[in-house]
Amino acid sequence: DLYSNENKDLPEELTEKYTLTRVLGRGACGEVRLAFAKGSCEKFACKIVSKKKFSVGGNTPISMASQVMGEVKILKALKHPCIIKIEEVIDTKDVLYIVLELVDGGELFDRVVSVNQFSEPVAKLLFYQMVSAIKYLHDQNITHRDLKPENILLCGENNETLVKVTDFGLSKFVDGGSLMKTFCGTPTYLAPEILVTAGSGTYTKAIDNWSLGVILFILLSGYPPFSDERKDMDLPKQIMGGHYDFPKKYWDNISEQAIDLIKKLMTTDPKKRITINDAIQHPWFKDDEMKTKANKLMYPQADGMVPPILVWLLYTLLTNEFYCSEKIAE
Ligand SMILES: Cc1n[nH]c(N)c1-c1cccs1
C-alpha cells in the first residue's frame, strides 16, 4: 500500500495492529499520524513520541519511562466526552506510540483564525465544554499544564460542535520536564506564577484556569490578551503584571458577565484566581439553552431518553398499584 515503505520501519508491536498513514498534525509531544486498525479499519490518531527527548546519554531512565507509563495508565482510565480517549499505548525501547481517539474537525486554533472570533453564544457553548473537561481532570487531581487552542480539537466542521481536550498530563514527562517545553514557545497561555518562579514553583491546578481565561479572551475577541508586539512592555512583564485590557473597539458588544469571568480566570495571584468549580457555576453559564445544546453534544445517547429516575418512579408506582389492587381484592 501507499505507506508500506514507511510502516516497514515501525515496530511489529505496532504494525501487527495498525497501519500508520498521513500526518494529521504535531502535538506537544510529537508527530500525530492517521492510523487504521487492521481488520476493523477503525481510524485512530497515533501520537509518536521519541523517548530520546528525556533520555540521559541515550539511556532512558527506567524511573522516567515507568513514570510515563504510570501517567498513561491514569490517563487511560479517564472518561469524559470532552477528553480525547486513549485507545492503547505501545511502548517500545526508543519510541512511545499513543493510539488516541480520532477527531476530524481540526484544532480550535485554526478555527479561531478562520472565523476571526466566535459569537458570544458559540464561544460560551465551546468554552463550557472546555471548563467541564478541565473540571473533570481537576476532580481526578490531574493538571493539564499546557492548555491552548492547539490542544483543543473540534469534532465537527460547524462551530457549534463537540470539543475534545488533548495533550494533557504527559507533557511533564515526555518532553524532558515541562520546564524545558514551558520556556520553549511563547508564554501566551502561561500563568504568571510560572514566569515569576521561573518554573521552580509548585504547579497547581490554578495554572489551567489562567490558560482557560486566555483562551476565552481569544474566543470572544479574536486576538490574544498579551502580545510581544507591544513596544512599551515585554511579554513576560505583561503576563506577570496582568497587563491586559478590554478596548471598546473589540469588547463593546461582549457581555459584562463574560468579561467578569475572564477577569476572574486571569487573576495574577493564583490564590485569588477563580477555581474551576466556581468557574462552572459562574453567572455567564446560567444559560439553559446553551446547557441543553452542550448536553446534547456531550451525551447524545441520552437525548430523548426517559431519565432513569422517572423509569424507576413509574415502575415503583405501577408495582405498588398492582400490589395494592391485589390486597384490596383479597
Ligand atoms: C489526538 C488527535 N485525535 N484526532 C486528531 N486530529 C488528533 C490530533 C492531535 C494533534 C494533531 S492531530
mmCIF file of C-alpha atoms and ligand atoms in Angstrom:
data_model
loop_
_atom_site.group_PDB
_atom_site.id
_atom_site.type_symbol
_atom_site.label_atom_id
_atom_site.label_comp_id
_atom_site.label_asym_id
_atom_site.label_seq_id
_atom_site.Cartn_x
_atom_site.Cartn_y
_atom_site.Cartn_z
ATOM 1 C CA ASP A 1 0.000 0.000 0.000
ATOM 2 C CA LEU A 2 0.957 3.640 -0.194
ATOM 3 C CA TYR A 3 2.592 3.627 3.226
ATOM 4 C CA SER A 4 4.056 0.132 3.277
ATOM 5 C CA ASN A 5 7.534 1.615 2.989
ATOM 6 C CA GLU A 6 7.115 3.898 5.989
ATOM 7 C CA ASN A 7 5.424 1.207 8.034
ATOM 8 C CA LYS A 8 8.235 -1.277 7.470
ATOM 9 C CA ASP A 9 10.455 0.823 9.769
ATOM 10 C CA LEU A 10 7.870 0.640 12.545
ATOM 11 C CA PRO A 11 7.963 -1.965 15.327
ATOM 12 C CA GLU A 12 5.966 -5.137 14.875
ATOM 13 C CA GLU A 13 4.062 -4.496 18.113
ATOM 14 C CA LEU A 14 2.532 -1.543 16.258
ATOM 15 C CA THR A 15 2.284 -2.774 12.654
ATOM 16 C CA GLU A 16 0.619 -6.042 13.625
ATOM 17 C CA LYS A 17 -2.320 -3.930 14.870
ATOM 18 C CA TYR A 18 -2.224 -0.644 12.930
ATOM 19 C CA THR A 19 -1.257 0.844 9.599
ATOM 20 C CA LEU A 20 0.071 4.376 10.007
ATOM 21 C CA THR A 21 -0.632 6.780 7.156
ATOM 22 C CA ARG A 22 -0.610 10.563 6.703
ATOM 23 C CA VAL A 23 0.492 13.141 9.262
ATOM 24 C CA LEU A 24 -2.513 14.718 10.984
ATOM 25 C CA GLY A 25 -0.523 17.295 12.873
ATOM 26 C CA ARG A 26 2.064 17.827 15.509
ATOM 27 C CA GLY A 27 1.079 17.718 19.189
ATOM 28 C CA ALA A 28 3.213 18.959 22.071
ATOM 29 C CA CYS A 29 4.826 15.562 22.376
ATOM 30 C CA GLY A 30 5.480 14.739 18.730
ATOM 31 C CA GLU A 31 4.021 13.820 15.338
ATOM 32 C CA VAL A 32 0.462 12.557 15.084
ATOM 33 C CA ARG A 33 -0.455 10.224 12.229
ATOM 34 C CA LEU A 34 -3.723 8.785 10.975
ATOM 35 C CA ALA A 35 -3.829 5.095 11.895
ATOM 36 C CA PHE A 36 -6.100 2.314 10.650
ATOM 37 C CA ALA A 37 -6.705 -0.677 12.871
ATOM 38 C CA LYS A 38 -6.019 -3.879 10.986
ATOM 39 C CA GLY A 39 -9.168 -5.920 10.497
ATOM 40 C CA SER A 40 -11.744 -3.348 11.540
ATOM 41 C CA CYS A 41 -10.110 -0.458 9.635
ATOM 42 C CA GLU A 42 -11.299 1.745 12.509
ATOM 43 C CA LYS A 43 -9.498 5.106 12.383
ATOM 44 C CA PHE A 44 -7.330 6.476 15.191
ATOM 45 C CA ALA A 45 -4.761 9.199 15.749
ATOM 46 C CA CYS A 46 -1.370 7.786 16.661
ATOM 47 C CA LYS A 47 0.982 10.073 18.539
ATOM 48 C CA ILE A 48 4.626 9.142 18.036
ATOM 49 C CA VAL A 49 6.770 10.226 20.952
ATOM 50 C CA SER A 50 10.517 9.797 20.953
ATOM 51 C CA LYS A 51 11.813 8.758 24.353
ATOM 52 C CA LYS A 52 15.204 10.171 23.418
ATOM 53 C CA LYS A 53 13.830 13.556 24.493
ATOM 54 C CA PHE A 54 14.151 12.601 28.109
ATOM 55 C CA SER A 55 16.943 10.087 27.935
ATOM 56 C CA VAL A 56 20.310 10.804 29.528
ATOM 57 C CA GLY A 57 23.221 9.824 27.329
ATOM 58 C CA GLY A 58 20.960 7.655 25.198
ATOM 59 C CA ASN A 59 19.713 5.634 28.165
ATOM 60 C CA THR A 60 16.108 6.239 29.124
ATOM 61 C CA PRO A 61 15.949 6.428 32.903
ATOM 62 C CA ILE A 62 13.800 3.476 33.921
ATOM 63 C CA SER A 63 12.058 5.614 36.509
ATOM 64 C CA MET A 64 11.088 8.167 33.884
ATOM 65 C CA ALA A 65 9.792 5.548 31.438
ATOM 66 C CA SER A 66 7.795 3.817 34.182
ATOM 67 C CA GLN A 67 6.516 7.207 35.307
ATOM 68 C CA VAL A 68 5.320 7.929 31.782
ATOM 69 C CA MET A 69 3.592 4.547 31.682
ATOM 70 C CA GLY A 70 2.131 5.266 35.115
ATOM 71 C CA GLU A 71 0.867 8.569 33.785
ATOM 72 C CA VAL A 72 -0.601 6.905 30.722
ATOM 73 C CA LYS A 73 -2.319 4.331 32.954
ATOM 74 C CA ILE A 74 -4.059 7.199 34.787
ATOM 75 C CA LEU A 75 -4.988 8.914 31.539
ATOM 76 C CA LYS A 76 -6.355 5.665 30.054
ATOM 77 C CA ALA A 77 -8.800 5.499 32.942
ATOM 78 C CA LEU A 78 -10.215 8.942 32.173
ATOM 79 C CA LYS A 79 -13.712 9.019 30.701
ATOM 80 C CA HIS A 80 -15.286 12.336 29.726
ATOM 81 C CA PRO A 81 -16.988 13.284 26.453
ATOM 82 C CA CYS A 82 -14.703 16.295 26.049
ATOM 83 C CA ILE A 83 -11.431 14.495 26.726
ATOM 84 C CA ILE A 84 -9.633 12.586 23.991
ATOM 85 C CA LYS A 85 -9.744 8.845 24.766
ATOM 86 C CA ILE A 86 -6.532 6.840 24.824
ATOM 87 C CA GLU A 87 -7.130 3.554 22.968
ATOM 88 C CA GLU A 88 -3.809 1.982 23.873
ATOM 89 C CA VAL A 89 -0.126 2.710 24.302
ATOM 90 C CA ILE A 90 2.588 0.704 22.594
ATOM 91 C CA ASP A 91 5.827 1.196 24.495
ATOM 92 C CA THR A 92 8.996 0.312 22.625
ATOM 93 C CA LYS A 93 12.671 0.871 23.519
ATOM 94 C CA ASP A 94 13.009 4.334 21.947
ATOM 95 C CA VAL A 95 9.504 5.375 20.973
ATOM 96 C CA LEU A 96 6.101 5.550 22.637
ATOM 97 C CA TYR A 97 3.114 5.071 20.307
ATOM 98 C CA ILE A 98 -0.030 6.530 21.883
ATOM 99 C CA VAL A 99 -3.142 5.457 19.993
ATOM 100 C CA LEU A 100 -5.836 8.051 20.526
ATOM 101 C CA GLU A 101 -9.424 8.735 19.558
ATOM 102 C CA LEU A 102 -9.598 10.429 16.144
ATOM 103 C CA VAL A 103 -11.255 13.831 15.798
ATOM 104 C CA ASP A 104 -11.957 15.281 12.357
ATOM 105 C CA GLY A 105 -12.836 18.930 12.911
ATOM 106 C CA GLY A 106 -9.315 20.230 13.370
ATOM 107 C CA GLU A 107 -7.798 22.409 16.077
ATOM 108 C CA LEU A 108 -9.634 25.270 17.760
ATOM 109 C CA PHE A 109 -6.593 27.398 16.937
ATOM 110 C CA ASP A 110 -7.166 27.039 13.197
ATOM 111 C CA ARG A 111 -10.924 27.561 13.598
ATOM 112 C CA VAL A 112 -10.410 30.818 15.508
ATOM 113 C CA VAL A 113 -8.054 32.024 12.773
ATOM 114 C CA SER A 114 -10.616 31.170 10.079
ATOM 115 C CA VAL A 115 -13.673 32.706 11.801
ATOM 116 C CA ASN A 116 -11.646 35.545 13.420
ATOM 117 C CA GLN A 117 -13.817 35.425 16.542
ATOM 118 C CA PHE A 118 -16.868 33.452 17.673
ATOM 119 C CA SER A 119 -20.253 34.942 18.539
ATOM 120 C CA GLU A 120 -20.759 35.041 22.305
ATOM 121 C CA PRO A 121 -23.310 32.174 22.324
ATOM 122 C CA VAL A 122 -20.970 29.916 20.314
ATOM 123 C CA ALA A 123 -17.955 30.901 22.434
ATOM 124 C CA LYS A 124 -19.984 30.105 25.552
ATOM 125 C CA LEU A 125 -21.032 26.671 24.204
ATOM 126 C CA LEU A 126 -17.446 25.735 23.302
ATOM 127 C CA PHE A 127 -15.935 27.196 26.483
ATOM 128 C CA TYR A 128 -18.481 25.495 28.757
ATOM 129 C CA GLN A 129 -17.363 22.135 27.349
ATOM 130 C CA MET A 130 -13.697 23.006 27.972
ATOM 131 C CA VAL A 131 -14.447 24.038 31.555
ATOM 132 C CA SER A 132 -16.419 20.793 32.050
ATOM 133 C CA ALA A 133 -13.448 18.781 30.768
ATOM 134 C CA ILE A 134 -10.924 20.600 32.966
ATOM 135 C CA LYS A 135 -13.236 20.301 35.978
ATOM 136 C CA TYR A 136 -13.262 16.543 35.355
ATOM 137 C CA LEU A 137 -9.442 16.481 35.138
ATOM 138 C CA HIS A 138 -9.039 18.585 38.287
ATOM 139 C CA ASP A 139 -11.508 16.362 40.140
ATOM 140 C CA GLN A 140 -9.142 13.459 39.244
ATOM 141 C CA ASN A 141 -6.261 15.589 40.546
ATOM 142 C CA ILE A 142 -4.789 15.920 37.065
ATOM 143 C CA THR A 143 -3.490 19.255 35.849
ATOM 144 C CA HIS A 144 -3.371 19.731 32.104
ATOM 145 C CA ARG A 145 -0.414 22.154 32.217
ATOM 146 C CA ASP A 146 -0.492 23.045 28.530
ATOM 147 C CA LEU A 147 -3.945 24.362 27.709
ATOM 148 C CA LYS A 148 -4.022 26.341 24.460
ATOM 149 C CA PRO A 149 -6.232 26.427 21.338
ATOM 150 C CA GLU A 150 -3.843 23.991 19.613
ATOM 151 C CA ASN A 151 -4.727 21.385 22.255
ATOM 152 C CA ILE A 152 -8.459 21.838 21.871
ATOM 153 C CA LEU A 153 -9.857 19.775 18.989
ATOM 154 C CA LEU A 154 -13.249 20.173 17.337
ATOM 155 C CA CYS A 155 -15.339 17.211 16.264
ATOM 156 C CA GLY A 156 -17.362 18.832 13.509
ATOM 157 C CA GLU A 157 -16.956 21.378 10.723
ATOM 158 C CA ASN A 158 -19.668 23.622 12.198
ATOM 159 C CA ASN A 159 -18.803 25.872 15.130
ATOM 160 C CA GLU A 160 -21.494 24.509 17.470
ATOM 161 C CA THR A 161 -19.655 21.231 17.829
ATOM 162 C CA LEU A 162 -18.279 18.851 20.436
ATOM 163 C CA VAL A 163 -14.907 19.839 21.859
ATOM 164 C CA LYS A 164 -12.076 17.451 22.818
ATOM 165 C CA VAL A 165 -9.151 18.404 25.047
ATOM 166 C CA THR A 166 -5.916 16.622 24.154
ATOM 167 C CA ASP A 167 -2.202 16.617 25.040
ATOM 168 C CA PHE A 168 -2.742 16.585 28.794
ATOM 169 C CA GLY A 169 -0.799 15.157 31.626
ATOM 170 C CA LEU A 170 2.020 13.717 29.582
ATOM 171 C CA SER A 171 3.823 16.955 28.869
ATOM 172 C CA LYS A 172 5.629 16.950 32.223
ATOM 173 C CA PHE A 173 7.228 13.588 31.368
ATOM 174 C CA VAL A 174 7.534 13.343 27.671
ATOM 175 C CA ASP A 175 9.405 16.471 26.844
ATOM 176 C CA GLY A 176 12.070 16.005 29.487
ATOM 177 C CA GLY A 177 10.244 18.047 32.072
ATOM 178 C CA SER A 178 7.758 20.770 31.384
ATOM 179 C CA LEU A 179 10.330 23.400 32.344
ATOM 180 C CA MET A 180 12.187 22.701 29.090
ATOM 181 C CA LYS A 181 8.986 22.817 26.998
ATOM 182 C CA THR A 182 7.374 25.570 29.030
ATOM 183 C CA PHE A 183 10.107 28.028 28.169
ATOM 184 C CA CYS A 184 10.449 26.912 24.534
ATOM 185 C CA GLY A 185 7.437 28.540 22.889
ATOM 186 C CA THR A 186 5.909 31.959 23.546
ATOM 187 C CA PRO A 187 4.302 32.131 27.010
ATOM 188 C CA THR A 188 0.971 33.423 25.618
ATOM 189 C CA TYR A 189 -1.075 30.999 27.737
ATOM 190 C CA LEU A 190 1.368 30.633 30.621
ATOM 191 C CA ALA A 191 0.231 31.580 34.143
ATOM 192 C CA PRO A 192 2.278 34.405 35.736
ATOM 193 C CA GLU A 193 3.348 32.279 38.735
ATOM 194 C CA ILE A 194 5.303 30.016 36.376
ATOM 195 C CA LEU A 195 7.178 33.000 34.972
ATOM 196 C CA VAL A 196 7.671 34.596 38.390
ATOM 197 C CA THR A 197 9.195 31.433 39.851
ATOM 198 C CA ALA A 198 10.937 30.567 36.549
ATOM 199 C CA GLY A 199 9.155 27.230 36.688
ATOM 200 C CA SER A 200 10.682 26.287 40.045
ATOM 201 C CA GLY A 201 7.390 26.900 41.863
ATOM 202 C CA THR A 202 4.861 24.212 42.576
ATOM 203 C CA TYR A 203 2.408 23.789 39.744
ATOM 204 C CA THR A 204 -1.185 23.876 40.894
ATOM 205 C CA LYS A 205 -4.446 23.370 39.049
ATOM 206 C CA ALA A 206 -4.773 27.167 39.019
ATOM 207 C CA ILE A 207 -2.367 27.334 36.070
ATOM 208 C CA ASP A 208 -5.025 25.647 33.938
ATOM 209 C CA ASN A 209 -7.628 28.227 34.996
ATOM 210 C CA TRP A 210 -5.382 31.089 33.862
ATOM 211 C CA SER A 211 -4.878 29.403 30.471
ATOM 212 C CA LEU A 212 -8.650 28.966 30.160
ATOM 213 C CA GLY A 213 -9.032 32.709 30.734
ATOM 214 C CA VAL A 214 -6.600 33.463 27.915
ATOM 215 C CA ILE A 215 -8.466 31.057 25.626
ATOM 216 C CA LEU A 216 -11.835 32.678 26.435
ATOM 217 C CA PHE A 217 -10.338 36.117 25.774
ATOM 218 C CA ILE A 218 -9.277 34.912 22.307
ATOM 219 C CA LEU A 219 -12.585 33.131 21.523
ATOM 220 C CA LEU A 220 -14.531 36.331 22.150
ATOM 221 C CA SER A 221 -12.157 38.913 20.655
ATOM 222 C CA GLY A 222 -10.121 37.010 18.057
ATOM 223 C CA TYR A 223 -6.817 38.303 19.425
ATOM 224 C CA PRO A 224 -4.605 37.370 22.445
ATOM 225 C CA PRO A 225 -4.553 39.465 25.664
ATOM 226 C CA PHE A 226 -0.755 39.692 25.631
ATOM 227 C CA SER A 227 1.454 40.359 22.667
ATOM 228 C CA ASP A 228 5.170 40.509 22.009
ATOM 229 C CA GLU A 229 4.463 43.301 19.537
ATOM 230 C CA ARG A 230 3.921 45.793 22.359
ATOM 231 C CA LYS A 231 6.827 48.228 22.432
ATOM 232 C CA ASP A 232 6.407 49.533 25.977
ATOM 233 C CA MET A 233 6.426 46.189 27.833
ATOM 234 C CA ASP A 234 7.776 42.725 27.071
ATOM 235 C CA LEU A 235 5.525 39.660 27.111
ATOM 236 C CA PRO A 236 6.626 38.179 30.480
ATOM 237 C CA LYS A 237 6.107 41.546 32.185
ATOM 238 C CA GLN A 238 2.625 41.923 30.644
ATOM 239 C CA ILE A 239 1.674 38.474 31.937
ATOM 240 C CA MET A 240 3.254 38.738 35.397
ATOM 241 C CA GLY A 241 1.633 42.140 35.896
ATOM 242 C CA GLY A 242 -1.703 41.096 34.414
ATOM 243 C CA HIS A 243 -1.465 43.982 31.957
ATOM 244 C CA TYR A 244 -4.381 43.299 29.662
ATOM 245 C CA ASP A 245 -7.491 45.336 28.901
ATOM 246 C CA PHE A 246 -10.796 45.292 27.017
ATOM 247 C CA PRO A 247 -10.746 48.066 24.403
ATOM 248 C CA LYS A 248 -14.290 49.141 23.412
ATOM 249 C CA LYS A 249 -13.466 48.580 19.741
ATOM 250 C CA TYR A 250 -13.407 44.805 20.305
ATOM 251 C CA TRP A 251 -15.380 44.365 23.524
ATOM 252 C CA ASP A 252 -18.315 46.765 23.256
ATOM 253 C CA ASN A 253 -20.738 44.008 22.210
ATOM 254 C CA ILE A 254 -19.489 41.432 24.733
ATOM 255 C CA SER A 255 -21.467 40.929 27.940
ATOM 256 C CA GLU A 256 -20.178 42.170 31.306
ATOM 257 C CA GLN A 257 -20.598 38.603 32.632
ATOM 258 C CA ALA A 258 -18.211 37.175 30.019
ATOM 259 C CA ILE A 259 -15.639 39.879 30.816
ATOM 260 C CA ASP A 260 -16.119 39.228 34.524
ATOM 261 C CA LEU A 261 -15.322 35.528 34.065
ATOM 262 C CA ILE A 262 -12.190 36.365 32.038
ATOM 263 C CA LYS A 263 -11.011 38.728 34.806
ATOM 264 C CA LYS A 264 -11.624 36.090 37.477
ATOM 265 C CA LEU A 265 -9.736 33.448 35.471
ATOM 266 C CA MET A 266 -6.908 35.819 34.529
ATOM 267 C CA THR A 267 -6.219 36.910 38.106
ATOM 268 C CA THR A 268 -2.438 37.063 38.529
ATOM 269 C CA ASP A 269 -2.465 35.830 42.149
ATOM 270 C CA PRO A 270 -3.205 32.065 41.870
ATOM 271 C CA LYS A 271 -4.612 32.090 45.399
ATOM 272 C CA LYS A 272 -7.214 34.689 44.374
ATOM 273 C CA ARG A 273 -7.908 33.145 40.949
ATOM 274 C CA ILE A 274 -11.327 31.540 40.486
ATOM 275 C CA THR A 275 -11.335 27.762 40.863
ATOM 276 C CA ILE A 276 -12.730 25.510 38.126
ATOM 277 C CA ASN A 277 -15.659 24.591 40.394
ATOM 278 C CA ASP A 278 -16.562 28.258 40.833
ATOM 279 C CA ALA A 279 -15.941 28.944 37.138
ATOM 280 C CA ILE A 280 -18.501 26.368 36.022
ATOM 281 C CA GLN A 281 -21.015 27.993 38.404
ATOM 282 C CA HIS A 282 -20.328 31.493 37.038
ATOM 283 C CA PRO A 283 -23.461 33.523 36.071
ATOM 284 C CA TRP A 284 -22.271 33.613 32.433
ATOM 285 C CA PHE A 285 -23.026 29.883 32.257
ATOM 286 C CA LYS A 286 -26.524 30.286 33.746
ATOM 287 C CA ASP A 287 -27.960 29.687 30.266
ATOM 288 C CA ASP A 288 -30.380 26.757 29.856
ATOM 289 C CA GLU A 289 -30.393 26.969 26.057
ATOM 290 C CA MET A 290 -26.587 26.656 25.958
ATOM 291 C CA LYS A 291 -26.560 23.845 28.520
ATOM 292 C CA THR A 292 -29.202 21.912 26.594
ATOM 293 C CA LYS A 293 -27.066 22.178 23.452
ATOM 294 C CA ALA A 294 -23.890 21.252 25.363
ATOM 295 C CA ASN A 295 -25.506 18.203 26.962
ATOM 296 C CA LYS A 296 -26.871 17.035 23.601
ATOM 297 C CA LEU A 297 -23.330 17.262 22.189
ATOM 298 C CA MET A 298 -21.688 15.604 25.197
ATOM 299 C CA TYR A 299 -24.336 12.943 25.860
ATOM 300 C CA PRO A 300 -26.115 12.318 22.517
ATOM 301 C CA GLN A 301 -27.242 8.848 23.621
ATOM 302 C CA ALA A 302 -29.177 10.441 26.486
ATOM 303 C CA ASP A 303 -31.090 12.704 24.109
ATOM 304 C CA GLY A 304 -34.796 11.732 24.043
ATOM 305 C CA MET A 305 -34.351 9.002 26.666
ATOM 306 C CA VAL A 306 -36.644 8.901 29.691
ATOM 307 C CA PRO A 307 -34.411 9.816 32.664
ATOM 308 C CA PRO A 308 -33.656 6.638 34.718
ATOM 309 C CA ILE A 309 -35.193 8.234 37.853
ATOM 310 C CA LEU A 310 -38.514 8.541 36.033
ATOM 311 C CA VAL A 311 -38.343 4.906 34.858
ATOM 312 C CA TRP A 312 -37.798 3.820 38.490
ATOM 313 C CA LEU A 313 -40.619 6.044 39.748
ATOM 314 C CA LEU A 314 -43.010 4.689 37.098
ATOM 315 C CA TYR A 315 -42.016 1.092 37.924
ATOM 316 C CA THR A 316 -42.494 1.660 41.647
ATOM 317 C CA LEU A 317 -45.887 3.281 41.190
ATOM 318 C CA LEU A 318 -47.123 0.545 38.856
ATOM 319 C CA THR A 319 -45.883 -2.335 41.026
ATOM 320 C CA ASN A 320 -47.291 -0.707 44.168
ATOM 321 C CA GLU A 321 -50.571 -0.083 42.357
ATOM 322 C CA PHE A 322 -50.687 -3.735 41.288
ATOM 323 C CA TYR A 323 -49.769 -4.893 44.829
ATOM 324 C CA CYS A 324 -52.459 -2.698 46.374
ATOM 325 C CA SER A 325 -55.167 -3.837 43.932
ATOM 326 C CA GLU A 326 -54.307 -7.483 44.759
ATOM 327 C CA LYS A 327 -54.545 -6.720 48.510
ATOM 328 C CA ILE A 328 -57.867 -4.927 48.025
ATOM 329 C CA ALA A 329 -59.208 -7.916 46.049
ATOM 330 C CA GLU A 330 -58.275 -10.242 48.959
HETATM 331 C C1 LIG B 1 -5.120 13.341 19.102
HETATM 332 C C2 LIG B 1 -5.939 13.589 17.884
HETATM 333 N N1 LIG B 1 -7.104 12.966 17.629
HETATM 334 N N2 LIG B 1 -7.604 13.411 16.449
HETATM 335 C C3 LIG B 1 -6.752 14.336 15.943
HETATM 336 N N3 LIG B 1 -6.932 15.015 14.795
HETATM 337 C C4 LIG B 1 -5.671 14.473 16.834
HETATM 338 C C5 LIG B 1 -4.521 15.349 16.710
HETATM 339 C C6 LIG B 1 -3.800 15.917 17.712
HETATM 340 C C7 LIG B 1 -2.771 16.742 17.260
HETATM 341 C C8 LIG B 1 -2.699 16.817 15.930
HETATM 342 S S1 LIG B 1 -3.918 15.876 15.229
#
